[in-house]
mmCIF file of C-alpha atoms in Angstrom:
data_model
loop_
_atom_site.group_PDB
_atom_site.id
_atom_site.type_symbol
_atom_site.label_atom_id
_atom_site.label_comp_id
_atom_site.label_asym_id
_atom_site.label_seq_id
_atom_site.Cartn_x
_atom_site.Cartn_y
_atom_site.Cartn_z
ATOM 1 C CA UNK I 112 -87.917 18.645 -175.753
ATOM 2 C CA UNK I 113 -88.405 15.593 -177.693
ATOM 3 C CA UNK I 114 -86.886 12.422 -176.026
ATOM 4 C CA UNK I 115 -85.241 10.082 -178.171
ATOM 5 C CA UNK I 116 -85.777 6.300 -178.046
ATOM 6 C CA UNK I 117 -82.314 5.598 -177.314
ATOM 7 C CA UNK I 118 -79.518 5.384 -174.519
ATOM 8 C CA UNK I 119 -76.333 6.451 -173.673
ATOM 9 C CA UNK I 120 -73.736 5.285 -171.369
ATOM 10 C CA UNK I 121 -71.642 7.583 -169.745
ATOM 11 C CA UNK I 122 -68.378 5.991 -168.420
ATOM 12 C CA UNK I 123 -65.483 8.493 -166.476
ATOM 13 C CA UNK I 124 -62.001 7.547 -167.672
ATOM 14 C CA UNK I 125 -58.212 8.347 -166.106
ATOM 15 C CA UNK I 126 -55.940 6.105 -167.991
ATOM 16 C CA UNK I 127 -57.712 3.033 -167.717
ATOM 17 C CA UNK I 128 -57.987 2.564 -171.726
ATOM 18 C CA UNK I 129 -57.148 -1.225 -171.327
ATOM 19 C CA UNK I 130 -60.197 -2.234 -169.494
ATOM 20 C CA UNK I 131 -62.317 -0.127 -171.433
ATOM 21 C CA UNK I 132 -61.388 -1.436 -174.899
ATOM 22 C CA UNK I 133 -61.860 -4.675 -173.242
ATOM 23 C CA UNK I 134 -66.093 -3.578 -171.579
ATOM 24 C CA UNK I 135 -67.393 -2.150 -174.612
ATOM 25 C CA UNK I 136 -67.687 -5.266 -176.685
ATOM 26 C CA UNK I 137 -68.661 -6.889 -172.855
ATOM 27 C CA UNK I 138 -71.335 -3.877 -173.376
ATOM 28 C CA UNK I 139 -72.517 -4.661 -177.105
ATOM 29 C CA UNK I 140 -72.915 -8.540 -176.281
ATOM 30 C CA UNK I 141 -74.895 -7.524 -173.024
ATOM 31 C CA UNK I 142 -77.517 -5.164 -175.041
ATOM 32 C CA UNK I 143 -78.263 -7.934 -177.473
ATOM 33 C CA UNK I 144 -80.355 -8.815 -174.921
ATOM 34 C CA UNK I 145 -83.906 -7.372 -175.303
ATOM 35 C CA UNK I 146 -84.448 -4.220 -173.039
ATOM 36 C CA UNK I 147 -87.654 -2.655 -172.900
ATOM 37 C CA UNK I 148 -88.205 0.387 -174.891
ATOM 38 C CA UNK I 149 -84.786 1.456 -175.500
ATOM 39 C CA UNK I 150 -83.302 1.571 -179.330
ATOM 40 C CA UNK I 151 -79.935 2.558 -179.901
ATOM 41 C CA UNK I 152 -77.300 2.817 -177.747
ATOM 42 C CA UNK I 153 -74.209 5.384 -177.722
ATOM 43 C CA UNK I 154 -71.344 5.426 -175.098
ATOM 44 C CA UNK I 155 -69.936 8.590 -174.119
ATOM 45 C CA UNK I 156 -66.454 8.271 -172.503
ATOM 46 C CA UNK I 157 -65.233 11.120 -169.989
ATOM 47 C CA UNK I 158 -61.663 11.386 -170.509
ATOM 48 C CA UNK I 159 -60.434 12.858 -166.912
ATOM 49 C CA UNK I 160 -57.187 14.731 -168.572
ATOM 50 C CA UNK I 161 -55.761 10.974 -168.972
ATOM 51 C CA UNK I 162 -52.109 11.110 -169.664
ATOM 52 C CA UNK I 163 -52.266 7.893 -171.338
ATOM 53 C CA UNK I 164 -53.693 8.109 -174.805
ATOM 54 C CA UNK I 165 -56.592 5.870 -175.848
ATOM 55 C CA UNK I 166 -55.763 3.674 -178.001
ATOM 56 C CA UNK I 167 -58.722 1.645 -179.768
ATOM 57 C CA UNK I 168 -58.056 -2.238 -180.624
ATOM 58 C CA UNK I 169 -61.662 -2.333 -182.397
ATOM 59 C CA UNK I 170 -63.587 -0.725 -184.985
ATOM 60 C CA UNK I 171 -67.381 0.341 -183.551
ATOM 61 C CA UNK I 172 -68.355 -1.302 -186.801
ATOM 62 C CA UNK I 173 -67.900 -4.481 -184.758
ATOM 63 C CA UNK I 174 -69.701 -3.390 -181.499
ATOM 64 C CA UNK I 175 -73.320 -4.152 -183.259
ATOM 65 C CA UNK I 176 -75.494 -2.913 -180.295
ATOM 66 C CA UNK I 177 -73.129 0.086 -179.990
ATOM 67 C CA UNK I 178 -74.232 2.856 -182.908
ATOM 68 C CA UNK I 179 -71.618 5.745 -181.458
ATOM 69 C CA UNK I 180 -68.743 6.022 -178.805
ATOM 70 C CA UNK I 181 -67.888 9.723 -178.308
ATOM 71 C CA UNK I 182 -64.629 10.780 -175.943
ATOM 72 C CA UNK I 183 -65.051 14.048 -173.782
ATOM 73 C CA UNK I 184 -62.022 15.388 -172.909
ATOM 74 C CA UNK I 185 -61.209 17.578 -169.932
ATOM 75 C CA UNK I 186 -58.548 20.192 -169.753
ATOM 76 C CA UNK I 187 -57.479 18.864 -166.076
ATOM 77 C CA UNK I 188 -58.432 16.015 -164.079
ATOM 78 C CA UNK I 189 -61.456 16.221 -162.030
ATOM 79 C CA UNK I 190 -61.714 12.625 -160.601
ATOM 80 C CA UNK I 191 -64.782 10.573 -161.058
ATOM 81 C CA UNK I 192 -67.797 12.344 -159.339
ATOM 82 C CA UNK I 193 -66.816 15.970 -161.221
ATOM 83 C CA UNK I 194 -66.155 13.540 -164.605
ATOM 84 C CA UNK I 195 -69.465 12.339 -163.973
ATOM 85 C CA UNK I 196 -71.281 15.332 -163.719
ATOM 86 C CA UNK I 197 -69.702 16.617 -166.478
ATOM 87 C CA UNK I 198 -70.627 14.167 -168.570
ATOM 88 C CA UNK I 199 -74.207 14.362 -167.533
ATOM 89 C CA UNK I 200 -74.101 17.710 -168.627
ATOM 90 C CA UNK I 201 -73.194 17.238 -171.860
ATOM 91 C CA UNK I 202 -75.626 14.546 -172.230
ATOM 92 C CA UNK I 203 -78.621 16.765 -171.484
ATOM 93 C CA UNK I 204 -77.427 19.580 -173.794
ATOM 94 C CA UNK I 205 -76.042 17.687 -176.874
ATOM 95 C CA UNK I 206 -78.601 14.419 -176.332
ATOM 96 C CA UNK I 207 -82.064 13.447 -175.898
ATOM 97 C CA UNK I 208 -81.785 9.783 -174.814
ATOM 98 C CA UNK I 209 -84.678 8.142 -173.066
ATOM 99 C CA UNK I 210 -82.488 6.730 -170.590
ATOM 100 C CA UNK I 211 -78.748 7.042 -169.212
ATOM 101 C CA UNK I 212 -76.560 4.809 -168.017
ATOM 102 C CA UNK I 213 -73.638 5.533 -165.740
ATOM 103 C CA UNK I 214 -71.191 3.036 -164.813
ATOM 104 C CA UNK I 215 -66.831 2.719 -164.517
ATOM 105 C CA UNK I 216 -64.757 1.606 -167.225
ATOM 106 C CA UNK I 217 -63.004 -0.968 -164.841
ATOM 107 C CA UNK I 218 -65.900 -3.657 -165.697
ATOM 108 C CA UNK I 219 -66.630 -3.981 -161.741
ATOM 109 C CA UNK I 220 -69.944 -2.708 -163.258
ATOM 110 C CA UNK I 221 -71.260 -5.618 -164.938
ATOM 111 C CA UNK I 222 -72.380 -4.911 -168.283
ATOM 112 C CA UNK I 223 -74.341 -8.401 -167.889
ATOM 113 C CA UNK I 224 -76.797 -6.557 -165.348
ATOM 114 C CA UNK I 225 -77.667 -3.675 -167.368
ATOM 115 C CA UNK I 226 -80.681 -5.568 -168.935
ATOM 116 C CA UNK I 227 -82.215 -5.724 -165.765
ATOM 117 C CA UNK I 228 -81.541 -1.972 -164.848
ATOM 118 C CA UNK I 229 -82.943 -1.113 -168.022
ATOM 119 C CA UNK I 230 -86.028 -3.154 -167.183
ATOM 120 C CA UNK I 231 -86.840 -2.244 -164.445
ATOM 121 C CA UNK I 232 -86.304 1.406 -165.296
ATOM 122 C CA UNK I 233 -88.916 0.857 -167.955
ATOM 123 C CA UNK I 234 -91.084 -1.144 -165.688
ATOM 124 C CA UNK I 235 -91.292 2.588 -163.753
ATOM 125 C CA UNK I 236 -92.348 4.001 -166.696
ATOM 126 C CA UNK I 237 -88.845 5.617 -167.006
ATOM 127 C CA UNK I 238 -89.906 7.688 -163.944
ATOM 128 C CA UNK I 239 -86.938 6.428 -161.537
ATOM 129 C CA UNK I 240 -83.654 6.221 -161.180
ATOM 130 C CA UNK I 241 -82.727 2.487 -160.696
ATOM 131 C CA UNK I 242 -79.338 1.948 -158.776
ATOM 132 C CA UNK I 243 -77.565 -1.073 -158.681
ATOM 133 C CA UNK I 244 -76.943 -1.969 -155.041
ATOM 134 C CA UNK I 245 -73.853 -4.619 -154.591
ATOM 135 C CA UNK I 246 -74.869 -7.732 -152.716
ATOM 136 C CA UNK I 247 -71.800 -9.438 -153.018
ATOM 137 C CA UNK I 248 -68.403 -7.696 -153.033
ATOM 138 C CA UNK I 249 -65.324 -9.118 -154.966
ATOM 139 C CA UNK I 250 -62.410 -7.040 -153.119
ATOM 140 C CA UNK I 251 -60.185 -8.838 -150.261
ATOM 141 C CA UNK I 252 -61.303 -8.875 -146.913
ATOM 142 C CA UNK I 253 -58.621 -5.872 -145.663
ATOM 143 C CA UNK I 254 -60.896 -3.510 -147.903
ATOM 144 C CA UNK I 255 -64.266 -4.946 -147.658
ATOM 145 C CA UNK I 256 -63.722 -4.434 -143.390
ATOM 146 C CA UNK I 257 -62.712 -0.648 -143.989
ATOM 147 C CA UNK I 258 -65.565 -0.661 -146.069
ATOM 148 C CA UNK I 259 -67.960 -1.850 -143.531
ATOM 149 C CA UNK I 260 -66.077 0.328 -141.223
ATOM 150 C CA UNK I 261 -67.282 3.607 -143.976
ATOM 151 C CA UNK I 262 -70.737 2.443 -143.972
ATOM 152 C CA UNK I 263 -71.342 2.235 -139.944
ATOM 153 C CA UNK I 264 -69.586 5.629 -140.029
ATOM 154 C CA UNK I 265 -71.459 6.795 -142.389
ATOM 155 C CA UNK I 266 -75.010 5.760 -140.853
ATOM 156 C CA UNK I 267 -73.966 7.426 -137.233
ATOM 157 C CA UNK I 268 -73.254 10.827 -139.014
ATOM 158 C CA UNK I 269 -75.881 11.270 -141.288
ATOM 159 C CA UNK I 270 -78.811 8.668 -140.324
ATOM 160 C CA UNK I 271 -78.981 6.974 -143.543
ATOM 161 C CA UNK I 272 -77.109 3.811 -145.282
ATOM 162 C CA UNK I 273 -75.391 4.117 -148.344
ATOM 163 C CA UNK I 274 -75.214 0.878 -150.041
ATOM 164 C CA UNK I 275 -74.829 2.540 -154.174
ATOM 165 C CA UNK I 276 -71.983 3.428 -155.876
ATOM 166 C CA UNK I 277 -72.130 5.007 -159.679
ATOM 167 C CA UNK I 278 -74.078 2.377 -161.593
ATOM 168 C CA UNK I 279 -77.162 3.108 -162.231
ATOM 169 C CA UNK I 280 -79.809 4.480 -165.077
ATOM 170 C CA UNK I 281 -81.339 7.933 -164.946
ATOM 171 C CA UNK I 282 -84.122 8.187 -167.066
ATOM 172 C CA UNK I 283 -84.200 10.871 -169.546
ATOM 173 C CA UNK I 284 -86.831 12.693 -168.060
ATOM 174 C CA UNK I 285 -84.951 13.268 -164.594
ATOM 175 C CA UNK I 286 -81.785 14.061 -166.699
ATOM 176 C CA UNK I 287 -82.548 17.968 -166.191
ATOM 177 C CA UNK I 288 -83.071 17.219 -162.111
ATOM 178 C CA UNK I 289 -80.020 15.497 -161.479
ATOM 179 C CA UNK I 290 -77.734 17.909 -163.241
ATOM 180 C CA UNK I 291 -79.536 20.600 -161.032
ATOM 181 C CA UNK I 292 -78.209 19.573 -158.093
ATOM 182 C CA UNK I 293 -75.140 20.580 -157.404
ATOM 183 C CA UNK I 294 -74.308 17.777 -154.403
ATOM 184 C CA UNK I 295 -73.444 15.504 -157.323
ATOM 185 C CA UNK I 296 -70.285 17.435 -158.430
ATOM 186 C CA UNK I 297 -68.935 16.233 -154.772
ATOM 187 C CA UNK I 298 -70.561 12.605 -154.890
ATOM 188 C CA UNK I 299 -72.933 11.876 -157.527
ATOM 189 C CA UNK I 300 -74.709 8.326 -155.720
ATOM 190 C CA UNK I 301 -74.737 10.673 -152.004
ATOM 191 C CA UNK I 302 -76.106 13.306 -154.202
ATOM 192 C CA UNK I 303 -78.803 11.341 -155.416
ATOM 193 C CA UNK I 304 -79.532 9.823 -152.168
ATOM 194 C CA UNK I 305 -80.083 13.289 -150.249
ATOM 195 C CA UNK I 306 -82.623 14.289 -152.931
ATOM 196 C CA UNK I 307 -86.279 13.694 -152.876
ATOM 197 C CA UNK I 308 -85.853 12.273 -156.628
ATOM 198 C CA UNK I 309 -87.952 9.064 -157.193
ATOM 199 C CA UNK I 310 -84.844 6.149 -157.139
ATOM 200 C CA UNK I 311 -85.067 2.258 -156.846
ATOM 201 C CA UNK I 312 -82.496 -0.445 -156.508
ATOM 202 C CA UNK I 313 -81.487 -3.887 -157.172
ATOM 203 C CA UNK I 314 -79.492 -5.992 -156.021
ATOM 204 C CA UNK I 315 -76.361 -7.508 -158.128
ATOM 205 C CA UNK I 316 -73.329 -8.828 -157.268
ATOM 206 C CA UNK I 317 -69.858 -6.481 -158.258
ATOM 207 C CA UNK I 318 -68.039 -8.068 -160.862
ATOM 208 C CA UNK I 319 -63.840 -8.037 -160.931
ATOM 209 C CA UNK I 320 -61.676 -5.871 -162.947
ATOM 210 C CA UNK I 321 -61.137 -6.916 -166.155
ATOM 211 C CA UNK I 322 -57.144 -6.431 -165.905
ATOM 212 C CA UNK I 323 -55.077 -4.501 -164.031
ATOM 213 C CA UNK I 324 -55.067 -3.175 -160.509
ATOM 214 C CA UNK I 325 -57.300 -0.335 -159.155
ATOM 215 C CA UNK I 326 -55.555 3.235 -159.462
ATOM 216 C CA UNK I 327 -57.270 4.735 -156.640
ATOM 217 C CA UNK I 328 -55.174 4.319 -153.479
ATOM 218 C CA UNK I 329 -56.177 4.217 -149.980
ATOM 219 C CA UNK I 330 -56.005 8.409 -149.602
ATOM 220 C CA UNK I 331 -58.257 8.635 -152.154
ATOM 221 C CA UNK I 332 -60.345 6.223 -150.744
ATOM 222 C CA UNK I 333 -60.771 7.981 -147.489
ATOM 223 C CA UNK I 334 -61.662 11.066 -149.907
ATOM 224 C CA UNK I 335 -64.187 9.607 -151.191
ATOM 225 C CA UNK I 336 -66.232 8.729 -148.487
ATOM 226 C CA UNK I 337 -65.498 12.159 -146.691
ATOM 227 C CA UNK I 338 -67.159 14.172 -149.920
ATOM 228 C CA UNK I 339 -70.416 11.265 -149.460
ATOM 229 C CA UNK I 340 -70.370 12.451 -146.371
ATOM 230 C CA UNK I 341 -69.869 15.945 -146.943
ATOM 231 C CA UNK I 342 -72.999 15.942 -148.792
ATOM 232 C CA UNK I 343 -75.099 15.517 -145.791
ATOM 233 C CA UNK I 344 -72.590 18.232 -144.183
ATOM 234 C CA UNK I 345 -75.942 20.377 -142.141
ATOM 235 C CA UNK I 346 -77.314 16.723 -140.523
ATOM 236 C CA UNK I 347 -73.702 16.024 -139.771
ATOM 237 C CA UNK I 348 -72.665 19.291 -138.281
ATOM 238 C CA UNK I 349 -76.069 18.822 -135.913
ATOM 239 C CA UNK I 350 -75.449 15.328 -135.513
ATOM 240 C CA UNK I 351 -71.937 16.057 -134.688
ATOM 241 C CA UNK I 352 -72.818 18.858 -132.167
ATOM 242 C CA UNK I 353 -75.504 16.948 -130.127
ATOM 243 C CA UNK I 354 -72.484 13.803 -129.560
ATOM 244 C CA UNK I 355 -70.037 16.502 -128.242
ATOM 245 C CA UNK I 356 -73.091 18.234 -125.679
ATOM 246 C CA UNK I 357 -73.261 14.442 -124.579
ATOM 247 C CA UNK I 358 -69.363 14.125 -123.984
ATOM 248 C CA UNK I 359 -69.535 17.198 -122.377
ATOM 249 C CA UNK I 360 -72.354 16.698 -119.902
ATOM 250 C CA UNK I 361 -71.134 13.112 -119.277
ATOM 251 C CA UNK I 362 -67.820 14.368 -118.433
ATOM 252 C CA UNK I 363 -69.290 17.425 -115.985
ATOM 253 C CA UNK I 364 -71.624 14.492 -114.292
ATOM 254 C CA UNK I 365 -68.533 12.760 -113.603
ATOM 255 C CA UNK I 366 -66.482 15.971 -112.606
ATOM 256 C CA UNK I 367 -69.212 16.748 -109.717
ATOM 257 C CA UNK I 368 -69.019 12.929 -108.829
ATOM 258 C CA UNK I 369 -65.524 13.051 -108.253
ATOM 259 C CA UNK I 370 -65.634 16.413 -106.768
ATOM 260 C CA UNK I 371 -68.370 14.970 -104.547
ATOM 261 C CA UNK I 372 -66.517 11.904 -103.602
ATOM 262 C CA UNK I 373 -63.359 14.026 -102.588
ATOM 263 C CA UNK I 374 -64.871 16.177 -99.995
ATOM 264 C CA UNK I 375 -67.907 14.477 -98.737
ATOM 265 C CA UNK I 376 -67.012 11.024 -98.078
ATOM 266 C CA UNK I 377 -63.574 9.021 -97.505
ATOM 267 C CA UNK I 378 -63.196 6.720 -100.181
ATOM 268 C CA UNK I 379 -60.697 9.209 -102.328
ATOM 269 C CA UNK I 380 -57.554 8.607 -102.861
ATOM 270 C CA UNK I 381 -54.846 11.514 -102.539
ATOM 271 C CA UNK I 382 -53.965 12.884 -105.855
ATOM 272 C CA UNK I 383 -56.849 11.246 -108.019
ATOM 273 C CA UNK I 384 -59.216 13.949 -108.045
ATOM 274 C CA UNK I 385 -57.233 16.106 -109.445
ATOM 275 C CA UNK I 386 -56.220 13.736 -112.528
ATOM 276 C CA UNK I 387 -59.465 12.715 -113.139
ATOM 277 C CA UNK I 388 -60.970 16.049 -113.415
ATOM 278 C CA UNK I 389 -58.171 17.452 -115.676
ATOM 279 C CA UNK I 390 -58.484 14.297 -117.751
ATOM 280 C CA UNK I 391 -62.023 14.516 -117.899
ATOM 281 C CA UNK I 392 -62.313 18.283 -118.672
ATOM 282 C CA UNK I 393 -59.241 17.941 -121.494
ATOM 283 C CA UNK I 394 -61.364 14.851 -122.694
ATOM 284 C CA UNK I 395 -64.719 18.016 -123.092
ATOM 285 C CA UNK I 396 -62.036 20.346 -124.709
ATOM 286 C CA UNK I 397 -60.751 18.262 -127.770
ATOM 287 C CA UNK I 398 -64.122 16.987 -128.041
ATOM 288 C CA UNK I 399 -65.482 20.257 -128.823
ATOM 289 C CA UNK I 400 -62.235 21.667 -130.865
ATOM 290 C CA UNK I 401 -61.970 18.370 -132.839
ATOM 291 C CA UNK I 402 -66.338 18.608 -134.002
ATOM 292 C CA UNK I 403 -66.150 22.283 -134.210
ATOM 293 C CA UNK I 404 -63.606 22.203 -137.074
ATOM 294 C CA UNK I 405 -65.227 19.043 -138.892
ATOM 295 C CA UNK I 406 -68.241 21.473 -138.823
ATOM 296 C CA UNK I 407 -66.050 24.274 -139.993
ATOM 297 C CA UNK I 408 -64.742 21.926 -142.951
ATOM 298 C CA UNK I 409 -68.281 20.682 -143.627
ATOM 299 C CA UNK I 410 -70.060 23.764 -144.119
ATOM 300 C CA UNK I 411 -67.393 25.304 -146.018
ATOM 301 C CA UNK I 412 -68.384 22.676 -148.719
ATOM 302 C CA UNK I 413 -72.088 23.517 -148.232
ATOM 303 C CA UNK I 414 -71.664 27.558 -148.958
ATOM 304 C CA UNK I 415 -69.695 26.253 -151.821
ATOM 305 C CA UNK I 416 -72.062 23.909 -153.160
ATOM 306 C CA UNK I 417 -75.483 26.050 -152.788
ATOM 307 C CA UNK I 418 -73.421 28.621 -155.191
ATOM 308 C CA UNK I 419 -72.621 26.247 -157.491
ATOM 309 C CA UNK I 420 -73.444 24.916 -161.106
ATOM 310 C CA UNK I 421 -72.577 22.638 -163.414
ATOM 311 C CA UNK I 422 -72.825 24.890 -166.405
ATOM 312 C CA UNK I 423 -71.069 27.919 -165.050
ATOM 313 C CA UNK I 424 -67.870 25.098 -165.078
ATOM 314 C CA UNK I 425 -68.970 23.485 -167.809
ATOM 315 C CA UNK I 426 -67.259 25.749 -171.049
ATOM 316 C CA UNK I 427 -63.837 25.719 -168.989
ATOM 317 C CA UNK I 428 -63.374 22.598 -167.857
ATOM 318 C CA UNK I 429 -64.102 20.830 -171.631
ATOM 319 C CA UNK I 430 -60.992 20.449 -173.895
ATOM 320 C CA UNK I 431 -63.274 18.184 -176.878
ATOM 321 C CA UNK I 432 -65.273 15.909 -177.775
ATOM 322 C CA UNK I 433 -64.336 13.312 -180.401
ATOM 323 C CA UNK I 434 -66.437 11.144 -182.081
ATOM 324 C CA UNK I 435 -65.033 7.780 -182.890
ATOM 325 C CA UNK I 436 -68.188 5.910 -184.885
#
């Protein structure tokens, strides 16, 4: 296959058409910037079955570093990760860019950094994928503690940090990889993570929304981290089942010491034996029923996942595509 010398952007879409018609020109005025190796760039916008139609204030006539913008539709709405993969998909089988970029249409992904992705993507020889890893963090402080909260659970279940989100460029070469691995149709920066592809970050701050507020609630949220998590889903179910053999031979230590200070010595007081060791042994018991279904929930996402692939979606899930140059 003969790679292009060109890029494309891929940006998943649910109704935020405001801040998008407001980041593409942010786009065009960021690629006037020289970026090594790459020519043209065209933006391909995932449409997640929005029920707001787009609505263009511009002409791409105006958007001089921007040569195409093409809008994938989807018959029903995916959310991001499955919009993103998706969209990858198409890339690879309708494009032959030398490098992708993927990024949300909110403009918390700062167009102004994708210079130095590109860069150092090229620096690589277009052989990694280059995340951009947030430094700084422009959400209140209610969210960014949750957020810590996420990231310490997140370590203690799977043994790794996750400091990415979706920005990032996949050189053209790896396009064929990533879309082969079917963890990124649950979380595409998780997915990405787990793999033994060759990836690279850099630091950047996160930039604000350009207008609006953020459509994703707080149960979507909490989604989203359990399908990052998911992704590691056999380390966590073994993870998961060494913590509850702990509870449960730290609770049967302190059964026998109880036991042992009720009958052979005469510091027990009546009626506390008994409460501890039903408190103890009810404390083993949802222990092991609470991990036992997390496992069962976990690996029912694995068996999905090893059968899955992009492609076999691909033909029902696509509405269009329209081309707006």
């Amino acid at each position: 296959m003969t790679i292009d010398n060109k890029m494309v952007i891929v940006i998943p879409v649910f109704n935020d058409w405001d801040n998008v018609s407001l980041l593409l020109p942010l786009i065009s005025s960021a690629l006037s910037i020289e970026v090594n190796d790459v020519g043209n760039c065209e933006v391909l916008l995932v449409d997640d079955a929005s029920t707001i139609a787009f609505k263009r204030d511009f002409r791409v006539e105006e958007l001089a570093h921007i040569k195409a913008i093409k809008i994938l539709r989807l018959k029903r709405n995916m959310g991001h990760q499955r919009a993103i993969a998706i969209g990858l998909y198409y890339v690879r089988q309708n494009l032959t860019p030398k490098a992708v970029v993927i990024m949300d249409g909110d403009g918390e992904d700062s167009p102004s950094d994708l210079p130095r992705l590109i860069n150092t993507c090229a620096e690589s020889s277009f052989s990694k994928i280059v995340f951009a890893c947030r430094k700084k963090r422009s959400e209140g402080i209610v969210f960014r503690f949750f957020y810590l909260f996420y990231k310490l659970i997140f370590r203690f279940l799977t043994g790794v940090s996750i400091r990415i989100g979706n920005y990032s460029v996949i050189p053209g070469q790896l396009l064929g990889d990533v879309i082969a691995l079917s963890d990124i149709w649950l979380h595409y920066a998780s997915g990405i993570m787990k793999s033994h592809i060759d990836k690279t970050e850099i630091a950047v701050d996160r930039a604000k929304r350009l207008s609006g507020e953020s459509k994703m609630n707080f149960t979507a949220l909490i989604m989203h981290g359990i399908r990052a998590i998911s992704v590691y889903g056999g380390v966590v179910g073994v993870r998961l089942l060494l913590f509850s053999l702990v509870v449960a031979v730290t609770c049967s230590v302190l059964i026998l010491v109880t036991i042992f200070i009720r009958f052979f010595t005469a510091l027990a007081i009546p009626g506390w034996a008994t409460n501890v060791v039903m408190t103890l042994f009810v404390i083993i018991l949802q222990t092991m029923l609470f991990i036992l279904f997390f496992i069962f929930v976990i690996f029912q996402n694995i068996d999905y996942n090893l059968s899955f692939a992009i492609e076999k979606e691909y033909s029902y899930l696509v509405d269009n595509v329209t081309d707006l140059t």
